JSON list of C-alpha atoms and ligand atoms in Angstrom, two decimals:
[
{"chain": "T", "resi": 1, "resn": "MET", "atom": "CA", "xyz": [20.86, 48.01, 12.60]},
{"chain": "T", "resi": 2, "resn": "LYS", "atom": "CA", "xyz": [18.30, 50.52, 11.39]},
{"chain": "T", "resi": 3, "resn": "ARG", "atom": "CA", "xyz": [19.54, 54.09, 11.62]},
{"chain": "T", "resi": 4, "resn": "ILE", "atom": "CA", "xyz": [17.49, 56.53, 13.67]},
{"chain": "T", "resi": 5, "resn": "LEU", "atom": "CA", "xyz": [16.43, 60.15, 13.19]},
{"chain": "T", "resi": 6, "resn": "ALA", "atom": "CA", "xyz": [15.76, 61.59, 16.66]},
{"chain": "T", "resi": 7, "resn": "PRO", "atom": "CA", "xyz": [13.86, 64.89, 16.57]},
{"chain": "T", "resi": 8, "resn": "SER", "atom": "CA", "xyz": [15.04, 67.32, 19.27]},
{"chain": "T", "resi": 9, "resn": "ILE", "atom": "CA", "xyz": [12.07, 68.77, 21.09]},
{"chain": "T", "resi": 10, "resn": "LEU", "atom": "CA", "xyz": [14.14, 71.84, 22.00]},
{"chain": "T", "resi": 11, "resn": "ALA", "atom": "CA", "xyz": [13.15, 73.22, 18.60]},
{"chain": "T", "resi": 12, "resn": "GLY", "atom": "CA", "xyz": [9.43, 72.84, 19.35]},
{"chain": "T", "resi": 13, "resn": "ASP", "atom": "CA", "xyz": [7.07, 75.45, 20.83]},
{"chain": "T", "resi": 14, "resn": "HIS", "atom": "CA", "xyz": [7.79, 75.27, 24.59]},
{"chain": "T", "resi": 15, "resn": "ALA", "atom": "CA", "xyz": [4.24, 76.34, 25.43]},
{"chain": "T", "resi": 16, "resn": "CYS", "atom": "CA", "xyz": [3.07, 73.06, 23.90]},
{"chain": "T", "resi": 17, "resn": "LEU", "atom": "CA", "xyz": [5.94, 70.57, 23.74]},
{"chain": "T", "resi": 18, "resn": "LYS", "atom": "CA", "xyz": [3.38, 67.79, 23.84]},
{"chain": "T", "resi": 19, "resn": "ASP", "atom": "CA", "xyz": [2.34, 68.74, 20.30]},
{"chain": "T", "resi": 20, "resn": "SER", "atom": "CA", "xyz": [5.90, 68.34, 19.01]},
{"chain": "T", "resi": 21, "resn": "LEU", "atom": "CA", "xyz": [6.21, 65.01, 20.79]},
{"chain": "T", "resi": 22, "resn": "LEU", "atom": "CA", "xyz": [2.92, 63.72, 19.40]},
{"chain": "T", "resi": 23, "resn": "SER", "atom": "CA", "xyz": [3.71, 64.90, 15.87]},
{"chain": "T", "resi": 24, "resn": "ALA", "atom": "CA", "xyz": [7.07, 63.08, 15.91]},
{"chain": "T", "resi": 25, "resn": "ASP", "atom": "CA", "xyz": [5.39, 59.98, 17.34]},
{"chain": "T", "resi": 26, "resn": "LYS", "atom": "CA", "xyz": [2.56, 60.10, 14.78]},
{"chain": "T", "resi": 27, "resn": "ASP", "atom": "CA", "xyz": [5.05, 60.60, 11.94]},
{"chain": "T", "resi": 28, "resn": "GLY", "atom": "CA", "xyz": [6.62, 57.29, 12.92]},
{"chain": "T", "resi": 29, "resn": "ARG", "atom": "CA", "xyz": [9.79, 58.37, 14.70]},
{"chain": "T", "resi": 30, "resn": "SER", "atom": "CA", "xyz": [11.01, 55.86, 17.29]},
{"chain": "T", "resi": 31, "resn": "TRP", "atom": "CA", "xyz": [13.15, 58.26, 19.36]},
{"chain": "T", "resi": 32, "resn": "ILE", "atom": "CA", "xyz": [12.75, 61.81, 20.69]},
{"chain": "T", "resi": 33, "resn": "HIS", "atom": "CA", "xyz": [15.76, 63.79, 21.96]},
{"chain": "T", "resi": 34, "resn": "LEU", "atom": "CA", "xyz": [15.30, 65.85, 25.13]},
{"chain": "T", "resi": 35, "resn": "ASP", "atom": "CA", "xyz": [17.89, 68.56, 25.89]},
{"chain": "T", "resi": 36, "resn": "ILE", "atom": "CA", "xyz": [18.35, 69.47, 29.54]},
{"chain": "T", "resi": 37, "resn": "MET", "atom": "CA", "xyz": [20.39, 72.66, 30.19]},
{"chain": "T", "resi": 38, "resn": "ASP", "atom": "CA", "xyz": [21.40, 74.13, 33.53]},
{"chain": "T", "resi": 39, "resn": "GLY", "atom": "CA", "xyz": [22.69, 77.65, 32.73]},
{"chain": "T", "resi": 40, "resn": "HIS", "atom": "CA", "xyz": [26.16, 76.63, 34.07]},
{"chain": "T", "resi": 41, "resn": "PHE", "atom": "CA", "xyz": [27.59, 73.97, 31.82]},
{"chain": "T", "resi": 42, "resn": "VAL", "atom": "CA", "xyz": [25.88, 75.74, 28.91]},
{"chain": "T", "resi": 43, "resn": "PRO", "atom": "CA", "xyz": [24.73, 79.37, 28.77]},
{"chain": "T", "resi": 44, "resn": "ASN", "atom": "CA", "xyz": [21.04, 78.50, 28.45]},
{"chain": "T", "resi": 45, "resn": "LEU", "atom": "CA", "xyz": [18.18, 76.91, 30.38]},
{"chain": "T", "resi": 46, "resn": "SER", "atom": "CA", "xyz": [15.63, 74.49, 28.99]},
{"chain": "T", "resi": 47, "resn": "PHE", "atom": "CA", "xyz": [13.37, 72.28, 31.12]},
{"chain": "T", "resi": 48, "resn": "GLY", "atom": "CA", "xyz": [13.60, 69.70, 33.90]},
{"chain": "T", "resi": 49, "resn": "PRO", "atom": "CA", "xyz": [12.31, 66.33, 35.11]},
{"chain": "T", "resi": 50, "resn": "GLN", "atom": "CA", "xyz": [8.74, 67.52, 35.64]},
{"chain": "T", "resi": 51, "resn": "THR", "atom": "CA", "xyz": [8.42, 68.37, 31.95]},
{"chain": "T", "resi": 52, "resn": "VAL", "atom": "CA", "xyz": [9.92, 65.02, 30.97]},
{"chain": "T", "resi": 53, "resn": "ALA", "atom": "CA", "xyz": [7.51, 63.18, 33.31]},
{"chain": "T", "resi": 54, "resn": "ASP", "atom": "CA", "xyz": [4.50, 65.08, 31.95]},
{"chain": "T", "resi": 55, "resn": "LEU", "atom": "CA", "xyz": [5.55, 64.34, 28.35]},
{"chain": "T", "resi": 56, "resn": "ARG", "atom": "CA", "xyz": [6.04, 60.66, 29.25]},
{"chain": "T", "resi": 57, "resn": "LYS", "atom": "CA", "xyz": [2.29, 60.33, 29.96]},
{"chain": "T", "resi": 58, "resn": "HIS", "atom": "CA", "xyz": [1.50, 61.02, 26.30]},
{"chain": "T", "resi": 59, "resn": "SER", "atom": "CA", "xyz": [3.82, 58.66, 24.43]},
{"chain": "T", "resi": 60, "resn": "GLY", "atom": "CA", "xyz": [5.79, 55.47, 24.72]},
{"chain": "T", "resi": 61, "resn": "ILE", "atom": "CA", "xyz": [8.43, 56.73, 22.26]},
{"chain": "T", "resi": 62, "resn": "PHE", "atom": "CA", "xyz": [12.08, 56.18, 23.28]},
{"chain": "T", "resi": 63, "resn": "PHE", "atom": "CA", "xyz": [13.22, 59.15, 25.42]},
{"chain": "T", "resi": 64, "resn": "ASP", "atom": "CA", "xyz": [16.85, 60.05, 24.63]},
{"chain": "T", "resi": 65, "resn": "VAL", "atom": "CA", "xyz": [17.75, 62.47, 27.44]},
{"chain": "T", "resi": 66, "resn": "HIS", "atom": "CA", "xyz": [20.86, 64.62, 26.94]},
{"chain": "T", "resi": 67, "resn": "LEU", "atom": "CA", "xyz": [22.02, 66.20, 30.20]},
{"chain": "T", "resi": 68, "resn": "MET", "atom": "CA", "xyz": [24.03, 69.41, 29.68]},
{"chain": "T", "resi": 69, "resn": "LEU", "atom": "CA", "xyz": [24.70, 69.86, 33.37]},
{"chain": "T", "resi": 70, "resn": "ASP", "atom": "CA", "xyz": [27.72, 70.74, 35.50]},
{"chain": "T", "resi": 71, "resn": "GLN", "atom": "CA", "xyz": [26.71, 68.16, 38.11]},
{"chain": "T", "resi": 72, "resn": "PRO", "atom": "CA", "xyz": [24.75, 65.50, 36.23]},
{"chain": "T", "resi": 73, "resn": "GLN", "atom": "CA", "xyz": [25.34, 62.93, 38.98]},
{"chain": "T", "resi": 74, "resn": "LYS", "atom": "CA", "xyz": [22.79, 64.78, 41.16]},
{"chain": "T", "resi": 75, "resn": "TYR", "atom": "CA", "xyz": [19.96, 64.46, 38.65]},
{"chain": "T", "resi": 76, "resn": "ILE", "atom": "CA", "xyz": [20.11, 60.88, 37.41]},
{"chain": "T", "resi": 77, "resn": "GLU", "atom": "CA", "xyz": [17.33, 59.57, 39.65]},
{"chain": "T", "resi": 78, "resn": "PRO", "atom": "CA", "xyz": [14.83, 62.35, 38.88]},
{"chain": "T", "resi": 79, "resn": "PHE", "atom": "CA", "xyz": [15.27, 61.86, 35.13]},
{"chain": "T", "resi": 80, "resn": "ALA", "atom": "CA", "xyz": [15.14, 58.06, 35.44]},
{"chain": "T", "resi": 81, "resn": "GLN", "atom": "CA", "xyz": [11.90, 58.35, 37.42]},
{"chain": "T", "resi": 82, "resn": "ALA", "atom": "CA", "xyz": [10.55, 60.85, 34.89]},
{"chain": "T", "resi": 83, "resn": "GLY", "atom": "CA", "xyz": [10.70, 58.15, 32.23]},
{"chain": "T", "resi": 84, "resn": "ALA", "atom": "CA", "xyz": [14.02, 58.60, 30.42]},
{"chain": "T", "resi": 85, "resn": "ASP", "atom": "CA", "xyz": [15.03, 55.50, 28.45]},
{"chain": "T", "resi": 86, "resn": "LEU", "atom": "CA", "xyz": [18.61, 56.62, 27.86]},
{"chain": "T", "resi": 87, "resn": "ILE", "atom": "CA", "xyz": [20.53, 59.24, 29.82]},
{"chain": "T", "resi": 88, "resn": "SER", "atom": "CA", "xyz": [23.67, 60.81, 28.35]},
{"chain": "T", "resi": 89, "resn": "ILE", "atom": "CA", "xyz": [26.24, 62.71, 30.40]},
{"chain": "T", "resi": 90, "resn": "HIS", "atom": "CA", "xyz": [29.13, 64.90, 29.25]},
{"chain": "T", "resi": 91, "resn": "VAL", "atom": "CA", "xyz": [32.80, 64.02, 29.91]},
{"chain": "T", "resi": 92, "resn": "GLU", "atom": "CA", "xyz": [33.91, 67.64, 30.38]},
{"chain": "T", "resi": 93, "resn": "PRO", "atom": "CA", "xyz": [32.72, 68.54, 33.91]},
{"chain": "T", "resi": 94, "resn": "LYS", "atom": "CA", "xyz": [34.50, 67.16, 36.99]},
{"chain": "T", "resi": 95, "resn": "TYR", "atom": "CA", "xyz": [32.56, 64.37, 38.69]},
{"chain": "T", "resi": 96, "resn": "ASP", "atom": "CA", "xyz": [32.78, 60.59, 38.94]},
{"chain": "T", "resi": 97, "resn": "ILE", "atom": "CA", "xyz": [31.75, 59.63, 35.42]},
{"chain": "T", "resi": 98, "resn": "LEU", "atom": "CA", "xyz": [32.04, 55.85, 35.79]},
{"chain": "T", "resi": 99, "resn": "GLU", "atom": "CA", "xyz": [30.03, 55.80, 38.99]},
{"chain": "T", "resi": 100, "resn": "THR", "atom": "CA", "xyz": [27.36, 57.98, 37.36]},
{"chain": "T", "resi": 101, "resn": "LEU", "atom": "CA", "xyz": [27.15, 55.67, 34.32]},
{"chain": "T", "resi": 102, "resn": "ARG", "atom": "CA", "xyz": [26.75, 52.71, 36.65]},
{"chain": "T", "resi": 103, "resn": "ASN", "atom": "CA", "xyz": [24.04, 54.52, 38.57]},
{"chain": "T", "resi": 104, "resn": "ILE", "atom": "CA", "xyz": [22.13, 55.12, 35.33]},
{"chain": "T", "resi": 105, "resn": "LYS", "atom": "CA", "xyz": [22.31, 51.38, 34.56]},
{"chain": "T", "resi": 106, "resn": "SER", "atom": "CA", "xyz": [21.37, 50.36, 38.08]},
{"chain": "T", "resi": 107, "resn": "LEU", "atom": "CA", "xyz": [18.15, 52.33, 37.59]},
{"chain": "T", "resi": 108, "resn": "GLY", "atom": "CA", "xyz": [17.40, 50.18, 34.54]},
{"chain": "T", "resi": 109, "resn": "LYS", "atom": "CA", "xyz": [18.24, 52.82, 31.93]},
{"chain": "T", "resi": 110, "resn": "LYS", "atom": "CA", "xyz": [20.65, 52.91, 29.02]},
{"chain": "T", "resi": 111, "resn": "ALA", "atom": "CA", "xyz": [23.70, 55.15, 29.47]},
{"chain": "T", "resi": 112, "resn": "GLY", "atom": "CA", "xyz": [25.51, 57.47, 27.09]},
{"chain": "T", "resi": 113, "resn": "ILE", "atom": "CA", "xyz": [28.63, 59.59, 27.13]},
{"chain": "T", "resi": 114, "resn": "VAL", "atom": "CA", "xyz": [28.90, 62.96, 25.32]},
{"chain": "T", "resi": 115, "resn": "LEU", "atom": "CA", "xyz": [31.87, 64.81, 23.81]},
{"chain": "T", "resi": 116, "resn": "ASN", "atom": "CA", "xyz": [31.83, 68.50, 22.93]},
{"chain": "T", "resi": 117, "resn": "PRO", "atom": "CA", "xyz": [33.16, 69.35, 19.44]},
{"chain": "T", "resi": 118, "resn": "ASP", "atom": "CA", "xyz": [36.66, 70.21, 20.71]},
{"chain": "T", "resi": 119, "resn": "THR", "atom": "CA", "xyz": [36.94, 67.36, 23.21]},
{"chain": "T", "resi": 120, "resn": "PRO", "atom": "CA", "xyz": [39.33, 64.67, 21.89]},
{"chain": "T", "resi": 121, "resn": "VAL", "atom": "CA", "xyz": [37.71, 61.35, 21.05]},
{"chain": "T", "resi": 122, "resn": "GLU", "atom": "CA", "xyz": [40.19, 59.59, 23.38]},
{"chain": "T", "resi": 123, "resn": "GLU", "atom": "CA", "xyz": [38.25, 61.00, 26.34]},
{"chain": "T", "resi": 124, "resn": "ALA", "atom": "CA", "xyz": [35.44, 58.58, 25.55]},
{"chain": "T", "resi": 125, "resn": "PHE", "atom": "CA", "xyz": [37.71, 55.52, 25.44]},
{"chain": "T", "resi": 126, "resn": "PRO", "atom": "CA", "xyz": [37.65, 54.64, 29.17]},
{"chain": "T", "resi": 127, "resn": "TYR", "atom": "CA", "xyz": [33.85, 54.33, 29.06]},
{"chain": "T", "resi": 128, "resn": "LEU", "atom": "CA", "xyz": [33.19, 52.39, 25.86]},
{"chain": "T", "resi": 129, "resn": "ASN", "atom": "CA", "xyz": [32.43, 49.15, 27.70]},
{"chain": "T", "resi": 130, "resn": "ASP", "atom": "CA", "xyz": [30.01, 50.91, 30.03]},
{"chain": "T", "resi": 131, "resn": "VAL", "atom": "CA", "xyz": [27.80, 52.80, 27.58]},
{"chain": "T", "resi": 132, "resn": "GLU", "atom": "CA", "xyz": [25.12, 52.07, 25.01]},
{"chain": "T", "resi": 133, "resn": "LEU", "atom": "CA", "xyz": [25.74, 55.31, 23.14]},
{"chain": "T", "resi": 134, "resn": "VAL", "atom": "CA", "xyz": [28.47, 57.85, 22.40]},
{"chain": "T", "resi": 135, "resn": "LEU", "atom": "CA", "xyz": [27.21, 61.29, 21.38]},
{"chain": "T", "resi": 136, "resn": "CYS", "atom": "CA", "xyz": [29.56, 63.54, 19.44]},
{"chain": "T", "resi": 137, "resn": "MET", "atom": "CA", "xyz": [28.30, 67.13, 19.55]},
{"chain": "T", "resi": 138, "resn": "THR", "atom": "CA", "xyz": [28.42, 68.75, 16.12]},
{"chain": "T", "resi": 139, "resn": "VAL", "atom": "CA", "xyz": [27.79, 72.23, 17.57]},
{"chain": "T", "resi": 140, "resn": "VAL", "atom": "CA", "xyz": [28.91, 73.87, 20.82]},
{"chain": "T", "resi": 141, "resn": "PRO", "atom": "CA", "xyz": [25.94, 72.89, 23.03]},
{"chain": "T", "resi": 142, "resn": "GLY", "atom": "CA", "xyz": [23.49, 75.44, 24.38]},
{"chain": "T", "resi": 143, "resn": "PHE", "atom": "CA", "xyz": [21.36, 76.53, 21.46]},
{"chain": "T", "resi": 144, "resn": "GLY", "atom": "CA", "xyz": [19.54, 75.04, 18.51]},
{"chain": "T", "resi": 145, "resn": "GLY", "atom": "CA", "xyz": [19.87, 76.43, 15.01]},
{"chain": "T", "resi": 146, "resn": "GLN", "atom": "CA", "xyz": [23.69, 76.49, 14.75]},
{"chain": "T", "resi": 147, "resn": "SER", "atom": "CA", "xyz": [25.82, 75.20, 11.85]},
{"chain": "T", "resi": 148, "resn": "PHE", "atom": "CA", "xyz": [27.00, 71.59, 11.65]},
{"chain": "T", "resi": 149, "resn": "MET", "atom": "CA", "xyz": [30.74, 71.10, 12.30]},
{"chain": "T", "resi": 150, "resn": "GLU", "atom": "CA", "xyz": [31.88, 68.58, 9.71]},
{"chain": "T", "resi": 151, "resn": "LYS", "atom": "CA", "xyz": [35.29, 68.04, 11.38]},
{"chain": "T", "resi": 152, "resn": "VAL", "atom": "CA", "xyz": [33.53, 66.10, 14.18]},
{"chain": "T", "resi": 153, "resn": "LEU", "atom": "CA", "xyz": [32.91, 63.22, 11.76]},
{"chain": "T", "resi": 154, "resn": "SER", "atom": "CA", "xyz": [36.55, 62.20, 12.09]},
{"chain": "T", "resi": 155, "resn": "LYS", "atom": "CA", "xyz": [35.68, 61.27, 15.69]},
{"chain": "T", "resi": 156, "resn": "THR", "atom": "CA", "xyz": [32.65, 59.22, 14.68]},
{"chain": "T", "resi": 157, "resn": "ARG", "atom": "CA", "xyz": [34.82, 57.37, 12.14]},
{"chain": "T", "resi": 158, "resn": "THR", "atom": "CA", "xyz": [37.38, 56.59, 14.84]},
{"chain": "T", "resi": 159, "resn": "LEU", "atom": "CA", "xyz": [34.65, 55.34, 17.16]},
{"chain": "T", "resi": 160, "resn": "SER", "atom": "CA", "xyz": [33.08, 53.24, 14.42]},
{"chain": "T", "resi": 161, "resn": "ASP", "atom": "CA", "xyz": [36.45, 51.60, 13.58]},
{"chain": "T", "resi": 162, "resn": "LEU", "atom": "CA", "xyz": [37.16, 50.92, 17.24]},
{"chain": "T", "resi": 163, "resn": "ARG", "atom": "CA", "xyz": [33.72, 49.45, 17.77]},
{"chain": "T", "resi": 164, "resn": "GLU", "atom": "CA", "xyz": [34.31, 47.03, 14.93]},
{"chain": "T", "resi": 165, "resn": "GLN", "atom": "CA", "xyz": [37.82, 46.07, 16.09]},
{"chain": "T", "resi": 166, "resn": "ASN", "atom": "CA", "xyz": [36.67, 45.48, 19.67]},
{"chain": "T", "resi": 167, "resn": "ARG", "atom": "CA", "xyz": [33.28, 43.98, 18.78]},
{"chain": "T", "resi": 168, "resn": "GLN", "atom": "CA", "xyz": [31.47, 46.55, 20.88]},
{"chain": "T", "resi": 169, "resn": "SER", "atom": "CA", "xyz": [27.90, 47.58, 20.32]},
{"chain": "T", "resi": 170, "resn": "PHE", "atom": "CA", "xyz": [27.46, 51.17, 21.48]},
{"chain": "T", "resi": 171, "resn": "LEU", "atom": "CA", "xyz": [25.52, 53.46, 19.15]},
{"chain": "T", "resi": 172, "resn": "ILE", "atom": "CA", "xyz": [27.16, 56.57, 17.69]},
{"chain": "T", "resi": 173, "resn": "GLU", "atom": "CA", "xyz": [25.04, 59.74, 17.72]},
{"chain": "T", "resi": 174, "resn": "VAL", "atom": "CA", "xyz": [25.55, 63.27, 16.40]},
{"chain": "T", "resi": 175, "resn": "ASP", "atom": "CA", "xyz": [23.66, 66.32, 17.63]},
{"chain": "T", "resi": 176, "resn": "GLY", "atom": "CA", "xyz": [23.58, 69.89, 16.34]},
{"chain": "T", "resi": 177, "resn": "GLY", "atom": "CA", "xyz": [23.02, 71.48, 12.94]},
{"chain": "T", "resi": 178, "resn": "VAL", "atom": "CA", "xyz": [21.93, 68.21, 11.32]},
{"chain": "T", "resi": 179, "resn": "GLY", "atom": "CA", "xyz": [19.73, 68.60, 8.24]},
{"chain": "T", "resi": 180, "resn": "PRO", "atom": "CA", "xyz": [19.06, 66.53, 5.11]},
{"chain": "T", "resi": 181, "resn": "SER", "atom": "CA", "xyz": [22.31, 67.64, 3.46]},
{"chain": "T", "resi": 182, "resn": "GLN", "atom": "CA", "xyz": [24.40, 66.21, 6.33]},
{"chain": "T", "resi": 183, "resn": "VAL", "atom": "CA", "xyz": [22.82, 62.75, 6.18]},
{"chain": "T", "resi": 184, "resn": "PRO", "atom": "CA", "xyz": [25.14, 61.08, 3.61]},
{"chain": "T", "resi": 185, "resn": "ALA", "atom": "CA", "xyz": [28.37, 62.20, 5.32]},
{"chain": "T", "resi": 186, "resn": "CYS", "atom": "CA", "xyz": [27.05, 61.14, 8.75]},
{"chain": "T", "resi": 187, "resn": "LEU", "atom": "CA", "xyz": [26.00, 57.71, 7.52]},
{"chain": "T", "resi": 188, "resn": "GLU", "atom": "CA", "xyz": [29.34, 57.19, 5.76]},
{"chain": "T", "resi": 189, "resn": "SER", "atom": "CA", "xyz": [31.11, 58.13, 9.00]},
{"chain": "T", "resi": 190, "resn": "GLY", "atom": "CA", "xyz": [29.51, 55.42, 11.12]},
{"chain": "T", "resi": 191, "resn": "VAL", "atom": "CA", "xyz": [26.73, 57.48, 12.72]},
{"chain": "T", "resi": 192, "resn": "ASP", "atom": "CA", "xyz": [23.67, 55.49, 13.84]},
{"chain": "T", "resi": 193, "resn": "VAL", "atom": "CA", "xyz": [21.51, 58.17, 15.46]},
{"chain": "T", "resi": 194, "resn": "LEU", "atom": "CA", "xyz": [21.08, 61.66, 14.00]},
{"chain": "T", "resi": 195, "resn": "VAL", "atom": "CA", "xyz": [19.51, 64.30, 16.25]},
{"chain": "T", "resi": 196, "resn": "ALA", "atom": "CA", "xyz": [17.74, 67.12, 14.41]},
{"chain": "T", "resi": 197, "resn": "GLY", "atom": "CA", "xyz": [15.86, 70.03, 15.96]},
{"chain": "T", "resi": 198, "resn": "THR", "atom": "CA", "xyz": [15.46, 73.04, 13.69]},
{"chain": "T", "resi": 199, "resn": "ALA", "atom": "CA", "xyz": [15.71, 71.14, 10.40]},
{"chain": "T", "resi": 200, "resn": "TYR", "atom": "CA", "xyz": [13.12, 68.60, 11.49]},
{"chain": "T", "resi": 201, "resn": "PHE", "atom": "CA", "xyz": [10.46, 70.77, 13.09]},
{"chain": "T", "resi": 202, "resn": "LYS", "atom": "CA", "xyz": [10.59, 73.65, 10.62]},
{"chain": "T", "resi": 203, "resn": "GLY", "atom": "CA", "xyz": [9.70, 71.38, 7.70]},
{"chain": "T", "resi": 204, "resn": "ASP", "atom": "CA", "xyz": [6.25, 70.34, 6.45]},
{"chain": "T", "resi": 205, "resn": "LYS", "atom": "CA", "xyz": [5.14, 66.71, 6.69]},
{"chain": "T", "resi": 206, "resn": "LYS", "atom": "CA", "xyz": [6.53, 65.81, 3.26]},
{"chain": "T", "resi": 207, "resn": "SER", "atom": "CA", "xyz": [10.00, 67.19, 3.98]},
{"chain": "T", "resi": 208, "resn": "ARG", "atom": "CA", "xyz": [10.03, 65.57, 7.45]},
{"chain": "T", "resi": 209, "resn": "ASP", "atom": "CA", "xyz": [9.12, 62.22, 5.89]},
{"chain": "T", "resi": 210, "resn": "GLU", "atom": "CA", "xyz": [11.82, 62.56, 3.23]},
{"chain": "T", "resi": 211, "resn": "PHE", "atom": "CA", "xyz": [14.42, 63.58, 5.81]},
{"chain": "T", "resi": 212, "resn": "ALA", "atom": "CA", "xyz": [13.51, 60.64, 8.06]},
{"chain": "T", "resi": 213, "resn": "SER", "atom": "CA", "xyz": [13.43, 58.15, 5.25]},
{"chain": "T", "resi": 214, "resn": "SER", "atom": "CA", "xyz": [16.91, 59.22, 4.04]},
{"chain": "T", "resi": 215, "resn": "VAL", "atom": "CA", "xyz": [18.15, 58.10, 7.48]},
{"chain": "T", "resi": 216, "resn": "GLU", "atom": "CA", "xyz": [15.87, 55.24, 8.41]},
{"chain": "T", "resi": 217, "resn": "ASN", "atom": "CA", "xyz": [15.75, 53.52, 5.02]},
{"chain": "T", "resi": 218, "resn": "SER", "atom": "CA", "xyz": [19.48, 53.84, 4.33]},
{"chain": "O", "resi": 1, "resn": "DX5", "atom": "C1", "xyz": [22.26, 71.81, 21.32]},
{"chain": "O", "resi": 1, "resn": "DX5", "atom": "C2", "xyz": [21.29, 70.65, 21.57]},
{"chain": "O", "resi": 1, "resn": "DX5", "atom": "C3", "xyz": [20.73, 70.05, 20.33]},
{"chain": "O", "resi": 1, "resn": "DX5", "atom": "C4", "xyz": [19.81, 70.91, 19.57]},
{"chain": "O", "resi": 1, "resn": "DX5", "atom": "C5", "xyz": [19.89, 70.51, 18.12]},
{"chain": "O", "resi": 1, "resn": "DX5", "atom": "O1", "xyz": [22.69, 72.27, 22.56]},
{"chain": "O", "resi": 1, "resn": "DX5", "atom": "O2", "xyz": [21.96, 69.63, 22.26]},
{"chain": "O", "resi": 1, "resn": "DX5", "atom": "O3", "xyz": [20.05, 68.84, 20.62]},
{"chain": "O", "resi": 1, "resn": "DX5", "atom": "O4", "xyz": [18.49, 70.81, 20.00]},
{"chain": "O", "resi": 1, "resn": "DX5", "atom": "O5", "xyz": [19.17, 71.45, 17.45]},
{"chain": "O", "resi": 1, "resn": "DX5", "atom": "P1", "xyz": [19.49, 71.86, 15.95]},
{"chain": "O", "resi": 1, "resn": "DX5", "atom": "O6", "xyz": [19.16, 70.68, 15.13]},
{"chain": "O", "resi": 1, "resn": "DX5", "atom": "O7", "xyz": [18.58, 73.02, 15.74]},
{"chain": "O", "resi": 1, "resn": "DX5", "atom": "O8", "xyz": [20.94, 72.22, 15.88]},
{"chain": "O", "resi": 2, "resn": "ZN", "atom": "ZN1", "xyz": [21.13, 67.40, 22.54]}
]
């Protein structure tokens, strides 16, 4: 499978997120990552379903929606209706995770599970048959521009080995602090989807193209 570089729109100018979306789309990216924060599960706020729905009108690019919410089960339908293609939910808060994953699928969307950097990889195991993606956070979620935590790649290696043993097909994603220098280690550790905010949007067209090609043409 072709590896994917998913620009995180969180790093764009929030007065004109459409511009960041359209630039990623025009540059040939196939996914865009949308970070939703509630000020409870993470100490920051971003944007909600209305923004996602308004962005949806401008592009058919794959919408990878990462919910950083204490009660994600309450917001699945609004984000599904807003045009999410994949909705990822964290394992750390207390709610019925399996039922929420099934709800995502019943709405015709792909489902993902997310682990914070210090959450053991085993916490994803009960859900591996019910998800299309496992996201391993490589920063403590809440803010862009942090440093990549290399130790998390031991979890992506474990997941990649398990996937092979069990003939499963979920994608493995990392998110946080990813730049061109992290690409080789991520690819060697079984990662399929690399989310990049700051490193992607701060670069000029040539550096964005080189960054993307180091992932997508690997
Ligand atoms: C962190 C978010 C990330 C963030 C990545 O809470 O989940 O998606 O946008 O941004 P960078 O690449 O700047 O770390
Ligand atoms: Zn994210």
